[in-house]
């Protein structure tokens, strides 16, 4: 789908300046979407959090464009 990290990064990358960031709110399986190709282009940070009330685990993924890509 559209929310796949690889597809999202391909669409957003042309609009990013040096060190630009993409923020994505993902399900708990977010780490499975991180590919070697993404790791070559971005510094990737994953911050887990829990949705209140429903007690569901989620991950905020931050893709920061590397200066040399």
JSON list of C-alpha atoms in Angstrom, two decimals:
[
{"chain": "A", "resi": 1, "resn": "UNK", "atom": "CA", "xyz": [0.00, 0.00, 0.00]},
{"chain": "A", "resi": 2, "resn": "UNK", "atom": "CA", "xyz": [0.84, 3.68, 0.00]},
{"chain": "A", "resi": 3, "resn": "UNK", "atom": "CA", "xyz": [2.08, 3.52, 3.57]},
{"chain": "A", "resi": 4, "resn": "UNK", "atom": "CA", "xyz": [4.95, 1.17, 2.74]},
{"chain": "A", "resi": 5, "resn": "UNK", "atom": "CA", "xyz": [8.15, 2.95, 3.83]},
{"chain": "A", "resi": 6, "resn": "UNK", "atom": "CA", "xyz": [9.94, 2.32, 0.52]},
{"chain": "A", "resi": 7, "resn": "UNK", "atom": "CA", "xyz": [7.08, 3.76, -1.54]},
{"chain": "A", "resi": 8, "resn": "UNK", "atom": "CA", "xyz": [6.61, 6.68, 0.82]},
{"chain": "A", "resi": 9, "resn": "UNK", "atom": "CA", "xyz": [10.31, 7.54, 0.72]},
{"chain": "A", "resi": 10, "resn": "UNK", "atom": "CA", "xyz": [10.41, 7.42, -3.10]},
{"chain": "A", "resi": 11, "resn": "UNK", "atom": "CA", "xyz": [7.50, 9.86, -3.28]},
{"chain": "A", "resi": 12, "resn": "UNK", "atom": "CA", "xyz": [8.80, 12.22, -0.60]},
{"chain": "A", "resi": 13, "resn": "UNK", "atom": "CA", "xyz": [12.55, 12.15, -1.31]},
{"chain": "A", "resi": 14, "resn": "UNK", "atom": "CA", "xyz": [12.49, 14.68, -4.21]},
{"chain": "A", "resi": 15, "resn": "UNK", "atom": "CA", "xyz": [10.93, 17.23, -1.85]},
{"chain": "A", "resi": 16, "resn": "UNK", "atom": "CA", "xyz": [13.52, 16.80, 0.92]},
{"chain": "A", "resi": 17, "resn": "UNK", "atom": "CA", "xyz": [16.37, 19.22, 1.42]},
{"chain": "A", "resi": 18, "resn": "UNK", "atom": "CA", "xyz": [19.70, 18.19, 2.86]},
{"chain": "A", "resi": 19, "resn": "UNK", "atom": "CA", "xyz": [19.03, 16.42, 6.18]},
{"chain": "A", "resi": 20, "resn": "UNK", "atom": "CA", "xyz": [15.28, 16.49, 5.51]},
{"chain": "A", "resi": 21, "resn": "UNK", "atom": "CA", "xyz": [13.05, 14.08, 7.43]},
{"chain": "A", "resi": 22, "resn": "UNK", "atom": "CA", "xyz": [10.08, 11.85, 6.78]},
{"chain": "A", "resi": 23, "resn": "UNK", "atom": "CA", "xyz": [7.94, 10.86, 9.77]},
{"chain": "A", "resi": 24, "resn": "UNK", "atom": "CA", "xyz": [5.78, 7.75, 9.53]},
{"chain": "A", "resi": 25, "resn": "UNK", "atom": "CA", "xyz": [3.48, 6.31, 12.17]},
{"chain": "A", "resi": 26, "resn": "UNK", "atom": "CA", "xyz": [3.56, 2.55, 11.72]},
{"chain": "A", "resi": 27, "resn": "UNK", "atom": "CA", "xyz": [2.32, -0.64, 13.36]},
{"chain": "A", "resi": 28, "resn": "UNK", "atom": "CA", "xyz": [4.49, -2.74, 15.61]},
{"chain": "A", "resi": 29, "resn": "UNK", "atom": "CA", "xyz": [5.93, -4.59, 12.57]},
{"chain": "A", "resi": 30, "resn": "UNK", "atom": "CA", "xyz": [7.58, -1.41, 11.22]},
{"chain": "A", "resi": 31, "resn": "UNK", "atom": "CA", "xyz": [11.09, -2.88, 11.41]},
{"chain": "A", "resi": 32, "resn": "UNK", "atom": "CA", "xyz": [10.15, -5.40, 8.69]},
{"chain": "A", "resi": 33, "resn": "UNK", "atom": "CA", "xyz": [9.75, -2.52, 6.19]},
{"chain": "A", "resi": 34, "resn": "UNK", "atom": "CA", "xyz": [13.29, -1.20, 6.65]},
{"chain": "A", "resi": 35, "resn": "UNK", "atom": "CA", "xyz": [15.31, -2.35, 3.65]},
{"chain": "A", "resi": 36, "resn": "UNK", "atom": "CA", "xyz": [19.04, -2.12, 2.90]},
{"chain": "A", "resi": 37, "resn": "UNK", "atom": "CA", "xyz": [18.17, 0.46, 0.21]},
{"chain": "A", "resi": 38, "resn": "UNK", "atom": "CA", "xyz": [16.47, 2.69, 2.80]},
{"chain": "A", "resi": 39, "resn": "UNK", "atom": "CA", "xyz": [19.48, 2.33, 5.11]},
{"chain": "A", "resi": 40, "resn": "UNK", "atom": "CA", "xyz": [21.78, 3.56, 2.33]},
{"chain": "A", "resi": 41, "resn": "UNK", "atom": "CA", "xyz": [19.76, 6.76, 1.88]},
{"chain": "A", "resi": 42, "resn": "UNK", "atom": "CA", "xyz": [18.50, 7.58, 5.37]},
{"chain": "A", "resi": 43, "resn": "UNK", "atom": "CA", "xyz": [19.50, 7.61, 9.00]},
{"chain": "A", "resi": 44, "resn": "UNK", "atom": "CA", "xyz": [16.58, 5.65, 10.49]},
{"chain": "A", "resi": 45, "resn": "UNK", "atom": "CA", "xyz": [15.23, 6.06, 14.01]},
{"chain": "A", "resi": 46, "resn": "UNK", "atom": "CA", "xyz": [12.37, 3.98, 15.42]},
{"chain": "A", "resi": 47, "resn": "UNK", "atom": "CA", "xyz": [10.57, 5.22, 18.52]},
{"chain": "A", "resi": 48, "resn": "UNK", "atom": "CA", "xyz": [8.02, 2.81, 20.02]},
{"chain": "A", "resi": 49, "resn": "UNK", "atom": "CA", "xyz": [4.90, 4.16, 21.71]},
{"chain": "A", "resi": 50, "resn": "UNK", "atom": "CA", "xyz": [1.60, 2.84, 22.98]},
{"chain": "A", "resi": 51, "resn": "UNK", "atom": "CA", "xyz": [-1.79, 4.15, 21.87]},
{"chain": "A", "resi": 52, "resn": "UNK", "atom": "CA", "xyz": [-3.83, 5.16, 24.92]},
{"chain": "A", "resi": 53, "resn": "UNK", "atom": "CA", "xyz": [-7.16, 3.53, 25.70]},
{"chain": "A", "resi": 54, "resn": "UNK", "atom": "CA", "xyz": [-6.72, 0.63, 23.22]},
{"chain": "A", "resi": 55, "resn": "UNK", "atom": "CA", "xyz": [-3.23, -0.25, 24.54]},
{"chain": "A", "resi": 56, "resn": "UNK", "atom": "CA", "xyz": [-1.88, -0.94, 21.04]},
{"chain": "A", "resi": 57, "resn": "UNK", "atom": "CA", "xyz": [1.83, -0.83, 20.22]},
{"chain": "A", "resi": 58, "resn": "UNK", "atom": "CA", "xyz": [3.00, 1.46, 17.43]},
{"chain": "A", "resi": 59, "resn": "UNK", "atom": "CA", "xyz": [6.32, 2.80, 16.11]},
{"chain": "A", "resi": 60, "resn": "UNK", "atom": "CA", "xyz": [7.19, 6.28, 14.89]},
{"chain": "A", "resi": 61, "resn": "UNK", "atom": "CA", "xyz": [9.79, 5.88, 12.15]},
{"chain": "A", "resi": 62, "resn": "UNK", "atom": "CA", "xyz": [11.96, 8.88, 11.28]},
{"chain": "A", "resi": 63, "resn": "UNK", "atom": "CA", "xyz": [13.86, 8.76, 8.00]},
{"chain": "A", "resi": 64, "resn": "UNK", "atom": "CA", "xyz": [16.52, 11.47, 7.87]},
{"chain": "A", "resi": 65, "resn": "UNK", "atom": "CA", "xyz": [18.12, 11.95, 4.47]},
{"chain": "A", "resi": 66, "resn": "UNK", "atom": "CA", "xyz": [21.86, 11.31, 4.60]},
{"chain": "A", "resi": 67, "resn": "UNK", "atom": "CA", "xyz": [23.97, 14.21, 3.40]},
{"chain": "A", "resi": 68, "resn": "UNK", "atom": "CA", "xyz": [25.77, 12.12, 0.77]},
{"chain": "A", "resi": 69, "resn": "UNK", "atom": "CA", "xyz": [22.64, 10.66, -0.90]}
]
